[in-house]
Short mmCIF file of C-alpha atoms in Angstrom, two decimals:
data_model
loop_
_atom_site.label_atom_id
_atom_site.label_comp_id
_atom_site.label_asym_id
_atom_site.label_seq_id
_atom_site.Cartn_x
_atom_site.Cartn_y
_atom_site.Cartn_z
CA HIS I 1 28.62 3.76 -27.94
CA MET I 2 26.14 1.03 -28.83
CA GLY I 3 26.87 -0.85 -25.59
CA ILE I 4 25.77 2.03 -23.36
CA ARG I 5 22.47 2.34 -25.16
CA ALA I 6 21.68 -1.37 -24.95
CA SER I 7 22.31 -1.45 -21.23
CA ALA I 8 20.11 1.62 -20.69
CA ILE I 9 17.29 -0.08 -22.56
CA ASN I 10 17.83 -3.20 -20.47
CA ASP I 11 17.59 -1.17 -17.28
CA LEU I 12 14.39 0.43 -18.50
CA GLN I 13 12.81 -2.92 -19.23
CA ARG I 14 13.91 -4.26 -15.88
CA SER I 15 12.43 -1.37 -13.92
CA LYS I 16 9.26 -1.53 -16.01
CA SER I 17 8.71 -5.18 -15.18
CA SER I 18 9.32 -4.63 -11.48
CA LEU I 19 6.83 -1.75 -11.59
CA GLU I 20 4.30 -3.98 -13.29
CA ALA I 21 4.84 -6.57 -10.59
CA LEU I 22 3.79 -3.98 -8.01
CA PHE I 23 0.56 -3.26 -9.82
CA CYS I 24 -0.39 -6.80 -10.77
CA TYR I 25 -3.11 -8.34 -8.67
CA ASP I 26 -1.96 -10.79 -6.13
CA LYS I 27 -3.44 -14.22 -6.46
CA ALA I 28 -6.69 -14.40 -4.55
CA VAL I 29 -6.03 -15.53 -1.01
CA PRO I 30 -8.55 -17.75 0.76
CA GLU I 31 -10.02 -15.73 3.58
CA GLU I 32 -8.78 -18.03 6.35
CA ASN I 33 -5.18 -17.57 5.20
CA ILE I 34 -5.33 -13.83 5.61
CA GLY I 35 -3.85 -12.63 8.85
CA LYS I 36 -4.30 -9.23 10.35
CA PRO I 37 -2.88 -6.56 8.06
CA ALA I 38 0.81 -6.31 8.90
CA GLY I 39 0.52 -2.63 8.07
CA LEU I 40 2.27 0.40 9.24
CA ASP I 41 2.73 0.57 12.94
CA LEU I 42 -0.25 2.54 14.21
CA GLU I 43 1.32 3.24 17.57
CA LYS I 44 1.49 6.88 18.52
CA LYS I 45 4.92 8.36 17.97
CA GLU I 46 6.89 10.40 20.46
CA VAL I 47 6.73 13.91 19.01
CA GLY I 48 8.38 15.83 21.85
CA LYS I 49 7.80 19.56 21.59
CA ASN I 50 6.64 19.38 17.97
CA PRO I 51 2.99 20.17 17.27
CA PRO I 52 1.20 16.82 16.90
CA CYS I 53 -0.34 16.08 13.52
CA VAL I 54 -4.12 16.40 13.86
CA ARG I 55 -4.89 14.16 10.89
CA CYS I 56 -3.20 10.99 12.11
CA GLU I 57 -3.02 11.93 15.83
CA THR I 58 0.76 11.36 15.92
CA LYS I 59 0.52 7.83 14.48
CA GLY I 60 2.16 8.86 11.20
CA ALA I 61 -0.32 6.73 9.28
CA VAL I 62 -4.01 6.84 8.48
CA LEU I 63 -6.44 4.09 7.57
CA CYS I 64 -6.51 3.33 3.88
CA ALA I 65 -9.78 4.71 2.51
CA THR I 66 -9.85 2.22 -0.37
CA CYS I 67 -10.19 -0.85 1.84
CA ALA I 68 -11.22 0.85 5.13
CA GLY I 69 -8.18 -0.59 6.86
CA SER I 70 -8.82 -4.24 5.99
CA GLY I 71 -5.94 -4.48 3.51
CA LEU I 72 -8.28 -6.23 1.08
CA TYR I 73 -10.99 -5.31 -1.27
CA VAL I 74 -13.50 -7.21 -3.33
CA ASP I 75 -12.71 -7.37 -7.01
CA SER I 76 -15.73 -5.62 -8.55
CA ILE I 77 -15.34 -7.26 -11.96
CA MET I 78 -15.47 -10.73 -10.42
CA GLU I 79 -18.24 -9.64 -8.07
CA SER I 80 -20.40 -8.61 -11.03
CA GLN I 81 -20.21 -12.25 -12.15
CA GLY I 82 -21.28 -13.46 -8.73
CA ILE I 83 -17.80 -14.50 -7.60
CA ILE I 84 -16.49 -12.84 -4.48
CA VAL I 85 -12.73 -12.54 -4.73
CA LYS I 86 -10.81 -10.51 -2.23
CA VAL I 87 -7.54 -9.14 -3.49
CA ARG I 88 -4.83 -7.28 -1.69
CA CYS I 89 -5.66 -3.59 -1.74
CA LEU I 90 -3.48 -1.70 -4.21
CA GLY I 91 -3.95 1.56 -2.32
CA CYS I 92 -2.02 0.37 0.72
CA GLY I 93 -0.41 -2.82 -0.58
CA GLY I 94 -2.46 -4.92 1.83
CA THR I 95 -1.27 -3.13 4.96
CA GLY I 96 -4.57 -1.43 5.76
CA SER I 97 -2.93 1.92 6.39
CA ILE I 98 -1.13 4.53 4.37
CA MET I 99 1.44 7.08 5.38
CA CYS I 100 -0.17 10.29 6.59
CA SER I 101 0.32 12.86 3.85
CA THR I 102 -0.16 15.78 6.24
CA CYS I 103 2.94 15.06 8.32
CA GLY I 104 4.77 12.72 5.93
CA GLY I 105 4.64 9.88 8.46
CA ARG I 106 6.47 11.81 11.18
CA GLY I 107 3.48 12.19 13.49
CA HIS I 108 4.01 15.94 13.87
CA THR I 109 3.68 19.00 11.66
#
């Protein structure tokens, strides 16, 4: 009985720390080391006879509004101290685009 509970608590702590890892800032990356956002593929999808999604125009993804598609944003706390630090955007995980919520990434409605 006690063993089951301990392992459940362990699982909880494990998933909590992996969640925290997702939300922790990445270390600041020097600008020249930042490539193009690897992002979601913004190629138009083949939608066949399905009505194309008007929001993403069949791409299945839209530009991330938080970073305007750059995948990075300036840390405002650091900026207020006169230090410009670009961190990976948490909105899109640094990809520059997010899945279109209108079509769920399918490219059609």
